[in-house]
Amino acid sequence: MANFKPLTQKHFTMLKWLVICIVISIIAGIFGFAGIADAAAGIAKIIFVIFIIISIIVFLAFKKIF
């Protein structure tokens, strides 16, 4: 069995930025700053897609190990 280290804050950096962008987008949308809301939502979408791709790659890599 492989020695796995527990997850740390470092592992959740991308998800943290995703949540920050979504919150900025929602707050900017509420206050009527459409340009900022659109930009933050676009960044959040890009980060989410990157996260999904990396998650799939890591899942397939660990699947081959076991």
PDB file of C-alpha atoms in Angstrom:
ATOM      1  CA  MET A   1       0.000   0.000   0.000  1.00  0.00           C
ATOM      2  CA  ALA A   2       1.308   3.428  -0.900  1.00  0.00           C
ATOM      3  CA  ASN A   3       2.121   5.995   1.760  1.00  0.00           C
ATOM      4  CA  PHE A   4      -0.298   8.847   1.214  1.00  0.00           C
ATOM      5  CA  LYS A   5       0.206  12.188   2.915  1.00  0.00           C
ATOM      6  CA  PRO A   6      -2.869  13.960   4.260  1.00  0.00           C
ATOM      7  CA  LEU A   7      -4.238  16.805   2.171  1.00  0.00           C
ATOM      8  CA  THR A   8      -2.994  20.242   3.132  1.00  0.00           C
ATOM      9  CA  GLN A   9      -4.042  23.778   2.282  1.00  0.00           C
ATOM     10  CA  LYS A  10      -1.618  23.645  -0.655  1.00  0.00           C
ATOM     11  CA  HIS A  11      -3.779  21.005  -2.334  1.00  0.00           C
ATOM     12  CA  PHE A  12      -6.874  23.201  -2.342  1.00  0.00           C
ATOM     13  CA  THR A  13      -5.338  26.337  -3.881  1.00  0.00           C
ATOM     14  CA  MET A  14      -7.157  26.043  -7.215  1.00  0.00           C
ATOM     15  CA  LEU A  15     -10.521  25.442  -5.556  1.00  0.00           C
ATOM     16  CA  LYS A  16      -9.906  28.404  -3.253  1.00  0.00           C
ATOM     17  CA  TRP A  17      -9.338  30.692  -6.263  1.00  0.00           C
ATOM     18  CA  LEU A  18     -12.438  29.272  -7.944  1.00  0.00           C
ATOM     19  CA  VAL A  19     -14.583  30.134  -4.929  1.00  0.00           C
ATOM     20  CA  ILE A  20     -13.034  33.619  -4.700  1.00  0.00           C
ATOM     21  CA  CYS A  21     -13.831  34.321  -8.372  1.00  0.00           C
ATOM     22  CA  ILE A  22     -17.400  33.084  -7.983  1.00  0.00           C
ATOM     23  CA  VAL A  23     -17.953  35.252  -4.891  1.00  0.00           C
ATOM     24  CA  ILE A  24     -16.513  38.314  -6.655  1.00  0.00           C
ATOM     25  CA  SER A  25     -18.772  37.619  -9.620  1.00  0.00           C
ATOM     26  CA  ILE A  26     -21.883  37.348  -7.444  1.00  0.00           C
ATOM     27  CA  ILE A  27     -21.094  40.476  -5.415  1.00  0.00           C
ATOM     28  CA  ALA A  28     -20.271  42.507  -8.532  1.00  0.00           C
ATOM     29  CA  GLY A  29     -23.492  41.296 -10.162  1.00  0.00           C
ATOM     30  CA  ILE A  30     -25.552  42.324  -7.155  1.00  0.00           C
ATOM     31  CA  PHE A  31     -24.098  45.840  -7.175  1.00  0.00           C
ATOM     32  CA  GLY A  32     -24.510  46.220 -10.935  1.00  0.00           C
ATOM     33  CA  PHE A  33     -20.896  46.017 -12.100  1.00  0.00           C
ATOM     34  CA  ALA A  34     -21.647  43.872 -15.133  1.00  0.00           C
ATOM     35  CA  GLY A  35     -18.140  44.049 -16.637  1.00  0.00           C
ATOM     36  CA  ILE A  36     -16.429  42.892 -13.456  1.00  0.00           C
ATOM     37  CA  ALA A  37     -19.058  40.210 -12.889  1.00  0.00           C
ATOM     38  CA  ASP A  38     -18.601  38.845 -16.404  1.00  0.00           C
ATOM     39  CA  ALA A  39     -14.819  38.825 -16.093  1.00  0.00           C
ATOM     40  CA  ALA A  40     -14.855  37.079 -12.708  1.00  0.00           C
ATOM     41  CA  ALA A  41     -17.396  34.527 -13.950  1.00  0.00           C
ATOM     42  CA  GLY A  42     -15.228  33.848 -17.006  1.00  0.00           C
ATOM     43  CA  ILE A  43     -12.154  33.326 -14.848  1.00  0.00           C
ATOM     44  CA  ALA A  44     -14.118  30.994 -12.566  1.00  0.00           C
ATOM     45  CA  LYS A  45     -15.236  28.932 -15.577  1.00  0.00           C
ATOM     46  CA  ILE A  46     -11.673  28.608 -16.855  1.00  0.00           C
ATOM     47  CA  ILE A  47     -10.342  27.584 -13.430  1.00  0.00           C
ATOM     48  CA  PHE A  48     -13.160  25.043 -13.080  1.00  0.00           C
ATOM     49  CA  VAL A  49     -12.356  23.442 -16.444  1.00  0.00           C
ATOM     50  CA  ILE A  50      -8.647  23.277 -15.566  1.00  0.00           C
ATOM     51  CA  PHE A  51      -9.535  21.697 -12.207  1.00  0.00           C
ATOM     52  CA  ILE A  52     -11.695  19.037 -13.875  1.00  0.00           C
ATOM     53  CA  ILE A  53      -8.968  18.200 -16.412  1.00  0.00           C
ATOM     54  CA  ILE A  54      -6.291  17.904 -13.718  1.00  0.00           C
ATOM     55  CA  SER A  55      -8.626  15.805 -11.552  1.00  0.00           C
ATOM     56  CA  ILE A  56      -9.244  13.364 -14.407  1.00  0.00           C
ATOM     57  CA  ILE A  57      -5.517  13.100 -15.157  1.00  0.00           C
ATOM     58  CA  VAL A  58      -4.682  12.439 -11.507  1.00  0.00           C
ATOM     59  CA  PHE A  59      -7.513   9.895 -11.209  1.00  0.00           C
ATOM     60  CA  LEU A  60      -6.271   7.992 -14.257  1.00  0.00           C
ATOM     61  CA  ALA A  61      -2.662   8.130 -13.013  1.00  0.00           C
ATOM     62  CA  PHE A  62      -3.569   6.682  -9.601  1.00  0.00           C
ATOM     63  CA  LYS A  63      -5.849   4.111 -11.193  1.00  0.00           C
ATOM     64  CA  LYS A  64      -2.855   2.668 -13.041  1.00  0.00           C
ATOM     65  CA  ILE A  65      -0.815   2.482  -9.826  1.00  0.00           C
ATOM     66  CA  PHE A  66      -3.359   0.277  -8.066  1.00  0.00           C
TER      67      PHE A  66
END
